[in-house]
């Protein structure tokens, strides 16, 4: 599943560039994908830890709803369950309601001083500041296209890499993974 999320983020970034979105938008999409992967690996983000210190109950509400949405939604196949469509509808409604609650909690958190960017990636200015000592290059590989996303202290740019191909990269990775 994690490779699917990473691939989806790379595809989203590539498509954003295809439709002439900014390099910053592509980087945001990659960051969002990375954040999903980090959460899936149970890495605690610093913003959640900061929230916990200042607003423990709100943090608990956030974690509870987030975990509810992260939980698998396996359907039971009991012979005594008479109304399967009603059960599916009930579970879908529960997940939808939990998703709305999570959105509301995140919105409430972002209204708090110091948490305006809770769970959001870095701003464009912060990305530029990270390149103060030199450019930062992110290589995005997708079946749609491959790009170098270049972050410099004065701006961001995307450089299309037409000679880089995702199939070639996957093949190369396989050769590197083989034991000698």
Tab-separated table of C-alpha atoms in Angstrom:
chain	number	residue	atom	x	y	z
A	1	UNK	CA	0.000	0.000	0.000
A	2	UNK	CA	2.820	2.420	0.808
A	3	UNK	CA	4.310	2.074	-2.668
A	4	UNK	CA	0.869	2.777	-4.113
A	5	UNK	CA	0.619	5.986	-2.063
A	6	UNK	CA	4.118	7.034	-3.115
A	7	UNK	CA	3.285	6.284	-6.746
A	8	UNK	CA	0.037	8.191	-6.490
A	9	UNK	CA	1.837	11.255	-5.102
A	10	UNK	CA	4.422	11.089	-7.911
A	11	UNK	CA	1.680	10.737	-10.509
A	12	UNK	CA	-0.237	13.658	-8.992
A	13	UNK	CA	2.883	15.843	-9.109
A	14	UNK	CA	3.568	14.844	-12.722
A	15	UNK	CA	-0.013	15.567	-13.769
A	16	UNK	CA	0.084	18.922	-11.976
A	17	UNK	CA	3.091	19.871	-14.102
A	18	UNK	CA	1.415	18.568	-17.280
A	19	UNK	CA	-1.508	20.937	-16.679
A	20	UNK	CA	0.902	23.824	-16.059
A	21	UNK	CA	0.599	24.031	-12.274
A	22	UNK	CA	3.568	25.523	-10.450
A	23	UNK	CA	6.580	23.539	-9.241
A	24	UNK	CA	5.463	24.486	-5.728
A	25	UNK	CA	2.129	22.711	-6.289
A	26	UNK	CA	3.981	19.599	-7.472
A	27	UNK	CA	6.205	19.684	-4.381
A	28	UNK	CA	3.139	20.118	-2.155
A	29	UNK	CA	1.571	17.005	-3.673
A	30	UNK	CA	4.769	15.033	-3.104
A	31	UNK	CA	4.934	16.304	0.481
A	32	UNK	CA	1.334	15.303	1.101
A	33	UNK	CA	2.143	11.820	-0.175
A	34	UNK	CA	5.194	11.683	2.058
A	35	UNK	CA	3.051	12.766	5.000
A	36	UNK	CA	0.612	9.950	4.336
A	37	UNK	CA	3.473	7.477	4.201
A	38	UNK	CA	4.968	8.858	7.413
A	39	UNK	CA	1.614	8.564	9.164
A	40	UNK	CA	1.205	5.028	7.831
A	41	UNK	CA	4.574	4.164	9.336
A	42	UNK	CA	3.363	5.589	12.665
A	43	UNK	CA	5.948	8.353	12.683
A	44	UNK	CA	4.808	11.096	15.045
A	45	UNK	CA	5.050	14.479	13.456
A	46	UNK	CA	6.394	17.371	15.488
A	47	UNK	CA	3.178	19.355	15.026
A	48	UNK	CA	1.143	16.582	16.696
A	49	UNK	CA	3.617	16.476	19.583
A	50	UNK	CA	3.403	20.256	19.977
A	51	UNK	CA	-0.376	20.072	19.916
A	52	UNK	CA	-0.305	17.330	22.561
A	53	UNK	CA	1.701	19.559	24.894
A	54	UNK	CA	-0.675	22.507	24.597
A	55	UNK	CA	-4.051	20.914	23.879
A	56	UNK	CA	-4.085	17.281	25.062
A	57	UNK	CA	-7.850	16.746	24.720
A	58	UNK	CA	-7.962	18.154	21.203
A	59	UNK	CA	-4.991	15.962	20.294
A	60	UNK	CA	-6.779	12.915	21.670
A	61	UNK	CA	-9.889	13.771	19.633
A	62	UNK	CA	-7.762	14.171	16.511
A	63	UNK	CA	-5.903	10.870	17.042
A	64	UNK	CA	-9.105	8.992	17.838
A	65	UNK	CA	-10.875	10.102	14.656
A	66	UNK	CA	-7.722	9.674	12.536
A	67	UNK	CA	-7.258	6.132	13.842
A	68	UNK	CA	-10.915	5.374	13.185
A	69	UNK	CA	-10.417	6.367	9.550
A	70	UNK	CA	-7.133	4.442	9.314
A	71	UNK	CA	-8.741	1.234	10.574
A	72	UNK	CA	-9.544	-1.367	7.917
A	73	UNK	CA	-13.184	-1.652	6.966
A	74	UNK	CA	-13.454	-5.395	6.601
A	75	UNK	CA	-16.967	-6.549	5.894
A	76	UNK	CA	-18.294	-9.407	7.946
A	77	UNK	CA	-19.903	-12.229	6.070
A	78	UNK	CA	-22.110	-13.681	8.736
A	79	UNK	CA	-25.005	-15.799	7.613
A	80	UNK	CA	-27.257	-14.189	10.217
A	81	UNK	CA	-26.731	-10.710	8.741
A	82	UNK	CA	-30.009	-10.153	6.951
A	83	UNK	CA	-29.583	-6.744	5.376
A	84	UNK	CA	-26.090	-6.506	3.869
A	85	UNK	CA	-26.797	-3.333	1.787
A	86	UNK	CA	-28.016	-1.562	4.929
A	87	UNK	CA	-24.830	-2.607	6.749
A	88	UNK	CA	-22.651	-1.317	3.927
A	89	UNK	CA	-24.574	1.961	3.899
A	90	UNK	CA	-24.201	2.275	7.676
A	91	UNK	CA	-20.434	1.738	7.492
A	92	UNK	CA	-20.021	4.148	4.597
A	93	UNK	CA	-22.024	6.753	6.515
A	94	UNK	CA	-19.854	6.196	9.608
A	95	UNK	CA	-16.648	6.726	7.607
A	96	UNK	CA	-18.092	9.788	5.880
A	97	UNK	CA	-19.128	11.288	9.225
A	98	UNK	CA	-15.727	10.491	10.725
A	99	UNK	CA	-14.050	12.174	7.732
A	100	UNK	CA	-16.145	15.285	8.249
A	101	UNK	CA	-15.325	15.285	11.975
A	102	UNK	CA	-11.621	14.975	11.194
A	103	UNK	CA	-11.798	17.878	8.747
A	104	UNK	CA	-13.554	19.977	11.394
A	105	UNK	CA	-11.004	19.093	14.087
A	106	UNK	CA	-8.128	19.986	11.758
A	107	UNK	CA	-9.865	23.263	10.901
A	108	UNK	CA	-10.299	24.001	14.643
A	109	UNK	CA	-6.636	23.202	15.283
A	110	UNK	CA	-5.528	25.530	12.471
A	111	UNK	CA	-7.412	28.390	14.140
A	112	UNK	CA	-5.195	28.052	17.228
A	113	UNK	CA	-2.173	30.351	17.540
A	114	UNK	CA	0.954	28.605	16.281
A	115	UNK	CA	-0.960	25.808	14.525
A	116	UNK	CA	-2.079	27.646	11.382
A	117	UNK	CA	-0.140	25.161	9.205
A	118	UNK	CA	-1.001	22.015	11.170
A	119	UNK	CA	-0.306	18.948	8.986
A	120	UNK	CA	0.522	21.115	5.988
A	121	UNK	CA	3.787	21.014	4.104
A	122	UNK	CA	6.253	23.866	4.169
A	123	UNK	CA	5.375	27.186	2.578
A	124	UNK	CA	7.155	28.235	-0.580
A	125	UNK	CA	9.217	30.713	1.460
A	126	UNK	CA	10.324	27.937	3.836
A	127	UNK	CA	11.323	25.771	0.899
A	128	UNK	CA	13.403	28.625	-0.500
A	129	UNK	CA	14.989	29.185	2.907
A	130	UNK	CA	15.999	25.501	2.990
A	131	UNK	CA	18.021	26.188	-0.160
A	132	UNK	CA	20.043	29.006	1.423
A	133	UNK	CA	23.242	26.920	1.271
A	134	UNK	CA	22.574	25.681	-2.243
A	135	UNK	CA	19.890	24.226	-4.456
A	136	UNK	CA	17.749	21.313	-3.337
A	137	UNK	CA	16.699	18.954	-6.116
A	138	UNK	CA	13.816	16.530	-5.906
A	139	UNK	CA	13.587	13.945	-8.666
A	140	UNK	CA	10.012	12.943	-9.407
A	141	UNK	CA	9.536	9.729	-11.347
A	142	UNK	CA	6.138	8.851	-12.764
A	143	UNK	CA	4.801	6.853	-15.671
A	144	UNK	CA	3.417	10.162	-16.960
A	145	UNK	CA	6.707	12.056	-16.957
A	146	UNK	CA	9.887	12.586	-14.962
A	147	UNK	CA	11.076	15.921	-13.610
A	148	UNK	CA	13.720	17.537	-11.503
A	149	UNK	CA	12.062	19.956	-9.085
A	150	UNK	CA	14.714	22.535	-8.261
A	151	UNK	CA	14.411	24.619	-5.124
A	152	UNK	CA	16.674	27.647	-4.943
A	153	UNK	CA	16.695	30.555	-2.525
A	154	UNK	CA	15.258	32.832	-5.241
A	155	UNK	CA	12.628	30.468	-6.655
A	156	UNK	CA	11.387	27.038	-7.661
A	157	UNK	CA	11.457	25.490	-11.093
A	158	UNK	CA	10.647	22.235	-12.786
A	159	UNK	CA	13.022	20.737	-15.306
A	160	UNK	CA	11.496	18.052	-17.517
A	161	UNK	CA	13.723	14.999	-17.808
A	162	UNK	CA	12.593	13.424	-21.100
A	163	UNK	CA	15.437	10.869	-21.182
A	164	UNK	CA	14.523	9.516	-17.747
A	165	UNK	CA	11.944	6.744	-17.908
A	166	UNK	CA	10.142	5.110	-14.982
A	167	UNK	CA	10.345	1.642	-16.585
A	168	UNK	CA	14.125	1.955	-16.978
A	169	UNK	CA	14.433	3.060	-13.352
A	170	UNK	CA	12.392	0.088	-12.097
A	171	UNK	CA	14.528	-2.272	-14.178
A	172	UNK	CA	17.712	-0.699	-12.810
A	173	UNK	CA	16.440	-1.005	-9.243
A	174	UNK	CA	15.820	-4.723	-9.815
A	175	UNK	CA	19.395	-5.215	-10.992
A	176	UNK	CA	20.686	-3.383	-7.926
A	177	UNK	CA	18.568	-5.538	-5.614
A	178	UNK	CA	19.944	-8.830	-6.968
A	179	UNK	CA	22.502	-10.476	-4.677
A	180	UNK	CA	25.893	-10.997	-6.286
